[in-house]
CSV table of C-alpha atoms in Angstrom, one decimal:
chain,number,residue,atom,x,y,z
A,74,MET,CA,-35.0,1.0,21.2
A,75,THR,CA,-38.3,-0.4,20.3
A,76,GLY,CA,-39.7,-0.3,16.8
A,77,MET,CA,-36.3,-0.7,15.2
A,78,LEU,CA,-34.7,-3.9,13.8
A,79,SER,CA,-31.1,-4.8,14.5
A,80,PRO,CA,-28.8,-5.1,11.4
A,81,LEU,CA,-29.0,-8.9,11.6
A,82,LYS,CA,-32.8,-9.0,11.8
A,83,THR,CA,-32.9,-6.5,8.9
A,84,LEU,CA,-30.8,-8.9,6.9
A,85,LEU,CA,-33.0,-11.9,7.7
A,86,VAL,CA,-36.2,-10.0,6.8
A,87,ALA,CA,-34.7,-8.9,3.5
A,88,ILE,CA,-33.7,-12.5,2.4
A,89,PRO,CA,-36.5,-15.0,1.6
A,90,LEU,CA,-36.3,-18.2,3.6
A,91,PHE,CA,-35.5,-20.4,0.6
A,92,GLN,CA,-32.4,-18.3,-0.1
A,93,LEU,CA,-31.2,-18.6,3.5
A,94,LEU,CA,-31.1,-22.4,3.0
A,95,ILE,CA,-28.5,-22.1,0.2
A,96,LEU,CA,-26.2,-19.4,1.7
A,97,PRO,CA,-22.6,-20.8,1.4
A,98,ALA,CA,-21.0,-22.1,4.6
A,99,PHE,CA,-17.6,-20.9,5.7
A,100,ALA,CA,-15.4,-24.0,5.5
A,101,ALA,CA,-12.9,-24.4,8.3
A,102,PRO,CA,-9.2,-25.1,7.5
A,103,THR,CA,-8.1,-28.7,7.2
A,104,ARG,CA,-6.3,-29.6,10.5
A,105,ILE,CA,-3.0,-31.4,9.9
A,106,LEU,CA,-1.0,-33.1,12.7
A,107,CYS,CA,2.7,-33.8,12.0
A,108,VAL,CA,3.9,-36.6,14.3
A,109,GLY,CA,7.4,-37.8,14.7
A,110,ASP,CA,10.9,-37.3,16.0
A,111,SER,CA,13.4,-34.4,15.4
A,112,LEU,CA,12.8,-34.6,11.7
A,113,THR,CA,9.3,-33.2,12.5
A,114,ALA,CA,10.3,-31.1,15.5
A,115,THR,CA,12.9,-29.0,13.6
A,116,SER,CA,11.6,-25.5,12.8
A,117,PRO,CA,10.8,-24.7,10.1
A,118,GLY,CA,12.1,-28.1,8.8
A,119,TYR,CA,9.7,-29.6,6.3
A,120,ARG,CA,6.7,-28.1,8.0
A,121,GLY,CA,7.6,-24.5,7.0
A,122,PRO,CA,7.9,-25.1,3.2
A,123,LEU,CA,5.0,-27.6,3.2
A,124,TYR,CA,2.7,-25.1,4.8
A,125,GLN,CA,3.9,-22.4,2.3
A,126,SER,CA,3.3,-24.7,-0.7
A,127,LEU,CA,-0.2,-25.6,0.5
A,128,ARG,CA,-1.1,-22.0,1.2
A,129,ASP,CA,0.3,-20.9,-2.2
A,130,GLY,CA,-1.7,-23.7,-3.9
A,131,GLY,CA,-4.9,-22.4,-2.4
A,132,TYR,CA,-5.3,-25.0,0.3
A,133,ASP,CA,-6.8,-23.8,3.5
A,134,VAL,CA,-4.8,-25.6,6.2
A,135,GLU,CA,-3.5,-25.2,9.8
A,136,PHE,CA,-1.0,-27.4,11.5
A,137,VAL,CA,-2.1,-28.6,15.0
A,138,GLY,CA,-0.3,-30.3,17.8
A,139,PRO,CA,0.9,-29.8,21.4
A,140,SER,CA,4.1,-28.1,20.4
A,141,LYS,CA,3.5,-24.5,19.3
A,142,ASP,CA,5.1,-22.9,16.3
A,143,LYS,CA,4.5,-20.1,13.8
A,144,ALA,CA,5.0,-20.0,10.0
A,145,ALA,CA,6.7,-17.1,8.3
A,146,ASP,CA,3.4,-15.4,7.6
A,147,GLY,CA,2.2,-15.9,11.2
A,148,GLY,CA,0.1,-18.9,10.5
A,149,GLN,CA,-0.3,-21.9,12.8
A,150,LEU,CA,2.6,-24.4,12.4
A,151,ASP,CA,2.1,-26.5,15.5
A,152,HIS,CA,3.3,-30.2,15.7
A,153,ALA,CA,3.9,-33.3,17.7
A,154,GLY,CA,7.6,-33.8,17.0
A,155,HIS,CA,10.0,-34.8,19.7
A,156,GLY,CA,13.8,-35.3,19.3
A,157,GLY,CA,14.9,-38.8,20.1
A,158,PHE,CA,11.5,-40.4,20.3
A,159,THR,CA,10.9,-43.9,19.1
A,160,ILE,CA,7.7,-45.7,17.8
A,161,GLY,CA,7.1,-47.5,21.1
A,162,PRO,CA,6.0,-49.1,23.2
A,163,GLY,CA,9.0,-49.9,25.3
A,164,PRO,CA,11.9,-48.1,26.9
A,165,SER,CA,14.4,-45.9,25.0
A,166,LYS,CA,17.1,-43.4,25.8
A,167,ALA,CA,14.5,-40.6,25.2
A,168,ASP,CA,12.8,-41.7,28.5
A,169,GLU,CA,15.5,-39.7,30.3
A,170,TRP,CA,14.2,-36.4,29.1
A,171,SER,CA,10.5,-37.2,28.7
A,172,ASN,CA,9.4,-38.5,32.1
A,173,GLY,CA,9.6,-42.0,30.9
A,174,ARG,CA,7.4,-41.4,27.9
A,175,GLY,CA,10.0,-41.2,25.1
A,176,ASN,CA,8.0,-42.8,22.4
A,177,ILE,CA,5.0,-41.9,20.2
A,178,HIS,CA,2.8,-44.7,21.3
A,179,ALA,CA,2.8,-43.5,24.9
A,180,ASN,CA,1.7,-40.0,23.9
A,181,ILE,CA,-0.5,-40.4,20.8
A,182,GLU,CA,-3.8,-40.1,22.7
A,183,SER,CA,-2.8,-36.7,24.0
A,184,TYR,CA,-1.6,-35.6,20.5
A,185,LEU,CA,-5.0,-36.5,19.0
A,186,LYS,CA,-6.8,-34.2,21.4
A,187,THR,CA,-5.9,-31.4,18.9
A,188,ASP,CA,-8.6,-33.0,16.7
A,189,PRO,CA,-6.7,-33.4,13.4
A,190,GLN,CA,-8.3,-34.5,10.1
A,191,ILE,CA,-5.0,-35.6,8.6
A,192,VAL,CA,-1.9,-37.2,10.4
A,193,LEU,CA,1.5,-37.1,8.8
A,194,LEU,CA,3.5,-39.8,10.6
A,195,LEU,CA,7.3,-39.9,10.2
A,196,ILE,CA,8.9,-42.1,12.8
A,197,GLY,CA,11.3,-45.0,13.1
A,198,THR,CA,14.8,-43.5,12.7
A,199,ASN,CA,15.5,-43.5,16.4
A,200,GLU,CA,14.8,-47.3,16.7
A,201,PHE,CA,18.3,-47.6,15.3
A,202,PHE,CA,20.0,-45.2,17.8
A,203,THR,CA,18.1,-44.7,21.1
A,204,ILE,CA,17.0,-48.2,22.0
A,205,GLY,CA,20.2,-50.3,22.0
A,206,ASP,CA,20.4,-52.7,25.0
A,207,LEU,CA,17.2,-51.4,26.6
A,208,GLN,CA,15.3,-53.9,24.4
A,209,PRO,CA,17.7,-56.7,23.6
A,210,GLU,CA,15.1,-58.9,22.0
A,211,LEU,CA,14.1,-56.3,19.4
A,212,GLN,CA,14.9,-57.1,15.8
A,213,LEU,CA,14.5,-53.8,14.0
A,214,ASN,CA,13.7,-54.9,10.5
A,215,ARG,CA,11.2,-57.5,11.8
A,216,ASP,CA,9.6,-55.8,14.8
A,217,GLY,CA,9.9,-52.1,13.9
A,218,PRO,CA,7.4,-52.2,11.0
A,219,VAL,CA,5.0,-54.2,13.1
A,220,ARG,CA,5.2,-51.6,15.8
A,221,LEU,CA,4.6,-48.8,13.4
A,222,ALA,CA,1.5,-50.7,12.0
A,223,ALA,CA,0.3,-51.1,15.5
A,224,LEU,CA,0.7,-47.4,16.2
A,225,VAL,CA,-1.4,-46.7,13.1
A,226,ASP,CA,-4.1,-49.0,14.4
A,227,ARG,CA,-4.0,-47.2,17.7
A,228,ILE,CA,-4.6,-43.9,15.9
A,229,ARG,CA,-7.4,-45.4,14.0
A,230,GLU,CA,-8.9,-46.8,17.2
A,231,LEU,CA,-8.8,-43.3,18.8
A,232,LYS,CA,-9.8,-41.4,15.7
A,233,PRO,CA,-11.5,-43.6,13.2
A,234,LYS,CA,-12.1,-41.0,10.5
A,235,VAL,CA,-8.7,-39.4,10.5
A,236,ARG,CA,-6.6,-39.9,7.3
A,237,ILE,CA,-3.1,-41.2,8.0
A,238,PHE,CA,-0.1,-40.7,5.8
A,239,VAL,CA,2.8,-43.0,6.9
A,240,GLY,CA,6.2,-42.0,5.7
A,241,SER,CA,9.1,-44.4,5.3
A,242,VAL,CA,12.2,-44.1,7.5
A,243,MET,CA,14.4,-41.5,5.8
A,244,PRO,CA,17.9,-42.3,4.5
A,245,VAL,CA,21.2,-41.2,6.1
A,246,ASN,CA,24.2,-39.8,4.4
A,247,TRP,CA,26.6,-42.5,5.3
A,248,SER,CA,24.5,-45.5,4.1
A,249,LYS,CA,22.4,-45.8,1.0
A,250,ASP,CA,20.9,-49.1,2.4
A,251,PHE,CA,19.9,-47.6,5.8
A,252,ALA,CA,16.5,-49.0,7.0
A,253,ASN,CA,15.9,-50.8,3.6
A,254,GLY,CA,14.6,-53.9,5.4
A,255,PHE,CA,12.4,-51.9,7.7
A,256,ASN,CA,10.8,-49.9,4.8
A,257,ALA,CA,10.4,-52.9,2.6
A,258,ALA,CA,8.0,-54.5,5.1
A,259,LEU,CA,5.8,-51.5,5.7
A,260,PRO,CA,3.5,-51.5,2.5
A,261,ALA,CA,2.2,-54.9,3.1
A,262,LEU,CA,1.4,-54.2,6.8
A,263,LEU,CA,-0.5,-51.0,5.9
A,264,LYS,CA,-2.2,-51.7,2.6
A,265,ASP,CA,-5.6,-53.0,3.9
A,266,LYS,CA,-6.1,-50.3,6.6
A,267,PRO,CA,-8.8,-47.8,5.8
A,268,ASN,CA,-7.8,-44.2,5.4
A,269,VAL,CA,-4.1,-45.1,5.5
A,270,ARG,CA,-1.5,-44.4,2.8
A,271,PHE,CA,2.1,-45.4,2.8
A,272,ILE,CA,4.4,-42.7,1.4
A,273,ASP,CA,7.9,-43.8,0.4
A,274,THR,CA,9.3,-40.5,1.6
A,275,GLY,CA,12.9,-41.6,1.5
A,276,LYS,CA,12.8,-42.8,-2.1
A,277,LEU,CA,10.5,-40.0,-3.4
A,278,ALA,CA,12.6,-37.2,-1.9
A,279,GLY,CA,15.7,-38.4,-3.9
A,280,PHE,CA,18.3,-37.1,-1.5
A,281,GLU,CA,21.7,-36.2,-2.9
A,282,THR,CA,24.9,-34.9,-1.5
A,283,GLY,CA,24.1,-31.6,0.2
A,284,ASP,CA,20.6,-32.6,1.3
A,285,TRP,CA,21.9,-33.6,4.7
A,286,SER,CA,23.2,-31.3,7.5
A,287,GLY,CA,26.6,-31.8,8.9
A,288,ASP,CA,25.6,-34.8,11.1
A,289,GLY,CA,24.6,-36.8,8.0
A,290,LEU,CA,21.3,-37.7,9.7
A,291,HIS,CA,19.2,-34.6,9.7
A,292,PRO,CA,18.3,-33.0,6.4
A,293,SER,CA,19.7,-29.7,5.3
A,294,GLU,CA,17.4,-26.9,4.2
A,295,SER,CA,17.4,-28.4,0.6
A,296,GLY,CA,16.6,-31.8,2.1
A,297,TYR,CA,13.7,-30.6,4.1
A,298,ARG,CA,12.3,-28.8,1.1
A,299,LYS,CA,12.5,-32.1,-0.9
A,300,LEU,CA,10.7,-33.9,2.0
A,301,ALA,CA,8.1,-31.1,2.0
A,302,GLY,CA,7.6,-31.7,-1.7
A,303,VAL,CA,6.8,-35.3,-1.2
A,304,TRP,CA,4.2,-34.6,1.5
A,305,PHE,CA,2.7,-31.9,-0.7
A,306,ASP,CA,2.3,-34.2,-3.7
A,307,ALA,CA,0.5,-36.7,-1.4
A,308,LEU,CA,-1.7,-34.1,0.3
A,309,LYS,CA,-2.9,-32.3,-2.8
A,310,GLU,CA,-4.6,-35.6,-3.9
A,311,GLU,CA,-6.7,-35.5,-0.8
A,312,LEU,CA,-7.4,-31.8,-0.5
A,313,THR,CA,-9.5,-29.4,-2.6
A,314,ALA,CA,-7.9,-26.1,-3.6
A,315,ASP,CA,-9.8,-22.9,-3.5
A,316,PRO,CA,-9.1,-21.2,-6.9
A,317,VAL,CA,-9.9,-17.7,-5.4
A,318,ALA,CA,-7.5,-18.3,-2.6
A,319,LYS,CA,-4.8,-19.6,-5.0
A,320,ALA,CA,-5.2,-16.5,-7.2
A,321,ALA,CA,-4.9,-14.3,-4.2
A,322,ARG,CA,-1.7,-16.0,-3.0
A,323,GLU,CA,-0.2,-15.7,-6.5
A,324,ALA,CA,-1.1,-12.0,-6.5
A,325,GLU,CA,0.5,-11.7,-3.1
A,326,ALA,CA,3.7,-13.4,-4.4
A,327,LYS,CA,3.9,-11.1,-7.3
A,328,LYS,CA,3.4,-8.1,-5.0
A,329,ARG,CA,6.2,-9.4,-2.7
A,330,VAL,CA,8.6,-9.6,-5.7
A,331,ALA,CA,7.6,-6.1,-6.9
A,332,ASP,CA,7.9,-4.7,-3.4
A,333,ALA,CA,11.4,-6.3,-3.0
A,334,ALA,CA,12.5,-4.8,-6.3
A,335,ALA,CA,11.1,-1.4,-5.3
A,336,LEU,CA,12.9,-1.7,-2.0
A,337,ALA,CA,16.2,-2.5,-3.6
A,338,ASN,CA,15.9,0.3,-6.1
A,339,ARG,CA,14.4,2.9,-3.8
A,340,GLU,CA,16.1,6.2,-2.9
A,341,ARG,CA,17.4,5.4,0.6
A,342,GLY,CA,16.5,7.6,3.5
A,343,GLU,CA,18.8,8.9,6.2
A,344,VAL,CA,21.2,6.1,7.0
A,345,THR,CA,23.2,5.7,10.2
A,346,PRO,CA,26.0,3.1,9.8
A,347,ILE,CA,26.3,0.8,12.8
A,348,TRP,CA,28.8,-2.0,11.9
A,349,ASP,CA,30.6,-3.1,8.7
A,350,PHE,CA,31.5,-6.8,9.0
A,351,THR,CA,33.7,-6.6,5.9
A,352,LYS,CA,36.0,-4.4,7.9
A,353,ASN,CA,35.5,-5.3,11.5
A,354,PRO,CA,34.8,-8.6,13.3
A,355,PRO,CA,32.1,-8.7,15.9
A,356,SER,CA,33.0,-7.8,19.5
A,357,TYR,CA,32.3,-11.3,20.6
A,358,ALA,CA,30.9,-14.5,19.2
A,359,TYR,CA,30.1,-18.0,20.4
A,360,MET,CA,29.1,-21.5,19.3
A,361,ALA,CA,27.2,-23.5,22.0
A,362,TRP,CA,28.9,-21.3,24.6
A,363,GLU,CA,32.4,-21.7,23.1
A,364,PRO,CA,34.3,-19.1,21.1
A,365,LEU,CA,32.9,-18.9,17.6
A,366,SER,CA,36.4,-18.8,16.1
A,367,LYS,CA,36.0,-22.5,15.5
A,368,SER,CA,33.0,-22.0,13.2
A,369,GLY,CA,33.0,-18.3,12.2
A,370,ALA,CA,35.3,-16.4,9.9
A,371,SER,CA,35.8,-13.1,8.2
A,372,THR,CA,35.0,-13.4,4.5
A,373,PRO,CA,35.1,-10.8,1.7
A,374,ASP,CA,31.3,-10.3,2.0
A,375,GLY,CA,31.1,-10.2,5.8
A,376,TRP,CA,31.3,-12.3,8.9
A,377,LYS,CA,30.2,-15.9,8.2
A,378,VAL,CA,28.6,-17.8,11.0
A,379,ASN,CA,28.3,-21.5,10.7
A,380,ALA,CA,27.3,-22.9,14.1
A,381,THR,CA,25.5,-26.1,15.1
A,382,PRO,CA,23.6,-26.5,17.4
A,383,ASP,CA,23.5,-22.8,18.3
A,384,GLY,CA,25.5,-19.6,18.0
A,385,GLY,CA,25.5,-15.9,17.9
A,386,LEU,CA,27.6,-12.8,17.8
A,387,GLY,CA,27.4,-9.3,19.4
A,388,MET,CA,28.5,-5.8,18.8
A,389,VAL,CA,29.4,-3.7,21.9
A,390,PHE,CA,29.6,0.0,21.4
A,391,GLY,CA,32.1,2.3,23.2
A,392,GLU,CA,29.4,4.9,23.5
A,393,PRO,CA,25.7,4.1,23.4
A,394,LEU,CA,24.0,4.6,20.0
A,395,ASP,CA,21.2,7.0,19.7
A,396,LEU,CA,18.6,5.4,17.4
A,397,LYS,CA,15.5,7.1,18.6
A,398,ASN,CA,14.8,8.9,15.4
A,399,ALA,CA,15.4,5.9,13.1
A,400,THR,CA,12.4,4.0,11.8
A,401,HIS,CA,14.1,0.7,10.9
A,402,LEU,CA,17.1,-1.5,11.8
A,403,VAL,CA,18.6,-2.7,8.5
A,404,LEU,CA,20.5,-6.0,8.2
A,405,HIS,CA,22.6,-6.8,5.1
A,406,VAL,CA,22.6,-10.5,5.4
A,407,LYS,CA,22.3,-13.8,3.5
A,408,ALA,CA,21.6,-17.4,4.5
A,409,GLU,CA,24.3,-20.1,4.0
A,410,GLU,CA,23.7,-23.7,2.9
A,411,GLY,CA,21.7,-25.5,5.6
A,412,ALA,CA,20.6,-22.5,7.5
A,413,SER,CA,17.4,-23.5,9.4
A,414,SER,CA,17.5,-21.6,12.6
A,415,GLU,CA,15.4,-18.5,13.2
A,416,VAL,CA,17.4,-15.4,13.8
A,417,PHE,CA,16.9,-13.3,16.9
A,418,VAL,CA,18.1,-9.7,16.9
A,419,LYS,CA,18.3,-8.0,20.2
A,420,LEU,CA,19.1,-4.4,21.0
A,421,ILE,CA,20.5,-4.2,24.6
A,422,CYS,CA,19.5,-0.7,25.9
A,423,ALA,CA,20.4,1.1,29.1
A,424,ASP,CA,17.0,0.3,30.6
A,425,GLY,CA,15.8,-2.9,28.8
A,426,GLU,CA,15.8,-4.7,25.5
A,427,ARG,CA,14.2,-4.5,22.1
A,428,SER,CA,14.1,-7.7,20.0
A,429,PHE,CA,13.0,-9.1,16.6
A,430,LYS,CA,12.5,-12.6,15.4
A,431,ILE,CA,13.2,-13.4,11.8
A,432,PRO,CA,12.2,-16.8,10.3
A,433,SER,CA,15.0,-18.4,8.3
A,434,VAL,CA,12.8,-18.6,5.2
A,435,SER,CA,12.8,-14.8,5.2
A,436,ILE,CA,16.5,-14.5,4.5
A,437,SER,CA,17.7,-14.9,1.0
A,438,ARG,CA,20.7,-16.9,-0.3
A,439,GLU,CA,22.2,-13.6,-1.6
A,440,ILE,CA,23.2,-10.5,0.5
A,441,LYS,CA,19.9,-8.6,0.7
A,442,LEU,CA,18.4,-6.0,3.0
A,443,VAL,CA,16.2,-7.2,5.8
A,444,LEU,CA,14.3,-4.2,7.3
A,445,LEU,CA,13.1,-4.5,10.9
A,446,PRO,CA,10.7,-1.7,11.9
A,447,PHE,CA,11.5,-0.4,15.4
A,448,ALA,CA,7.7,0.1,15.9
A,449,GLU,CA,7.2,-3.6,15.7
A,450,ALA,CA,10.0,-4.7,18.1
A,451,ASP,CA,9.2,-6.6,21.2
A,452,GLY,CA,10.2,-5.0,24.5
A,453,SER,CA,10.5,-1.4,25.7
A,454,GLY,CA,14.2,-0.5,25.8
A,455,ASN,CA,15.1,3.2,25.2
A,456,LEU,CA,16.5,3.4,21.6
A,457,ALA,CA,18.4,6.5,22.6
A,458,GLN,CA,20.7,4.4,24.7
A,459,VAL,CA,21.6,1.2,22.7
A,460,LYS,CA,24.7,-0.4,24.3
A,461,GLN,CA,25.0,-3.5,22.1
A,462,ILE,CA,23.3,-5.5,19.4
A,463,GLN,CA,23.1,-9.3,19.4
A,464,PHE,CA,22.5,-11.5,16.4
A,465,GLN,CA,21.8,-15.1,17.5
A,466,GLY,CA,20.0,-18.4,16.6
A,467,ASN,CA,17.7,-20.8,18.4
A,468,PHE,CA,19.1,-22.9,21.2
A,469,ASN,CA,18.1,-26.0,19.3
A,470,LYS,CA,20.5,-28.8,18.4
A,471,TYR,CA,18.5,-29.8,15.4
A,472,GLN,CA,18.8,-26.4,13.7
A,473,LYS,CA,21.7,-24.8,12.0
A,474,PHE,CA,22.7,-21.2,12.5
A,475,ALA,CA,24.5,-20.4,9.2
A,476,TYR,CA,24.4,-16.8,8.0
A,477,THR,CA,26.7,-14.1,6.6
A,478,LEU,CA,26.2,-10.7,8.1
A,479,ASN,CA,27.6,-7.9,5.9
A,480,ARG,CA,26.4,-4.6,7.6
A,481,LEU,CA,24.2,-3.2,10.2
A,482,GLU,CA,22.5,0.1,9.7
A,483,ALA,CA,19.7,2.3,11.0
A,484,GLU,CA,17.5,4.1,8.5
A,485,VAL,CA,14.8,6.7,8.4
A,486,LEU,CA,12.7,5.2,5.6
A,487,LYS,CA,11.1,7.8,3.3
A,488,PRO,CA,7.4,7.4,2.8
A,489,THR,CA,6.5,5.6,-0.5
A,490,ASN,CA,3.9,7.1,-2.8
């Protein structure tokens, strides 16, 4: 209509020009690219707790990279981690599953297209495992650090302003001297490079017994949290926290604690028992497509699953369950030491599926209730005809599916005042 100002024009007319010049800009999140091998690829690995620490500290960040992933709060947790990759250049066993590009050097240009401002580079472990006779002239403690420094130079050439944090090769459980020579050579090779910092991740993390997973090479959950702490201490020296955002996160955390307490102490609604694992084993279970009897067991507090690389269990019902009136599926579950796999819960219905994804960080170390709202389940299966329920992990050899499932229930939650 003529003769009327749009809301935006009204705002511009109401604010003098000199005030427009000092209106605050909305700062974009700092873009962090995590580059490396399976120590970076593992989800949530170190990226999950690092992201959480940064967000809780009031730092506005997002993790970028070609491999997509999500944090527990739905935030961006992408990365450029690839199991088995070496520094490069040159052949490695990882070429077999990467179209001949099984090293970071061969891929770094494509990784940097995600436009990071900070690169966390943790690579070098696989030089000791996946090269072997493919490069007989390679002397690891001499040539490995030189190659890593050259990779840093390539990143700087492609993206001169990016800040690069270079981690040392992490320790392994069976050798306290693993990669010592390699790591000792790195600081001198990196010290004069602009915007580059060497972070002695292996030493600063202070790994102890229990900080490795069963293979002695990959960290356990506690190990990844320690590694995340090292990266966090380095990053907070470079980033500026927003005190308002930090206060908001602290308020959120307090609310989560209060909500959890209220949930535990609430008057429960109408509950339909589904399965009690303290009395009955699952109908079936597996570990990497083998019977789970090798790694699962009935314990006083439920059915304990301890499967690497992947596993799951299922409950098959003689007569289909009618859960159409329930509001939530309720799991009484806890995470065991080293649990890092996300949990997928599937309801196999007569005409389709309903499914939930639960990040490992959302499951406590004590038996607690995890409530899954049916309204938020993926899929469209008819809840009046639930034939079986599956509880399973990622098909990822770098994650551990280690949980104790106590009971399954359906509940009609009472509205809270």
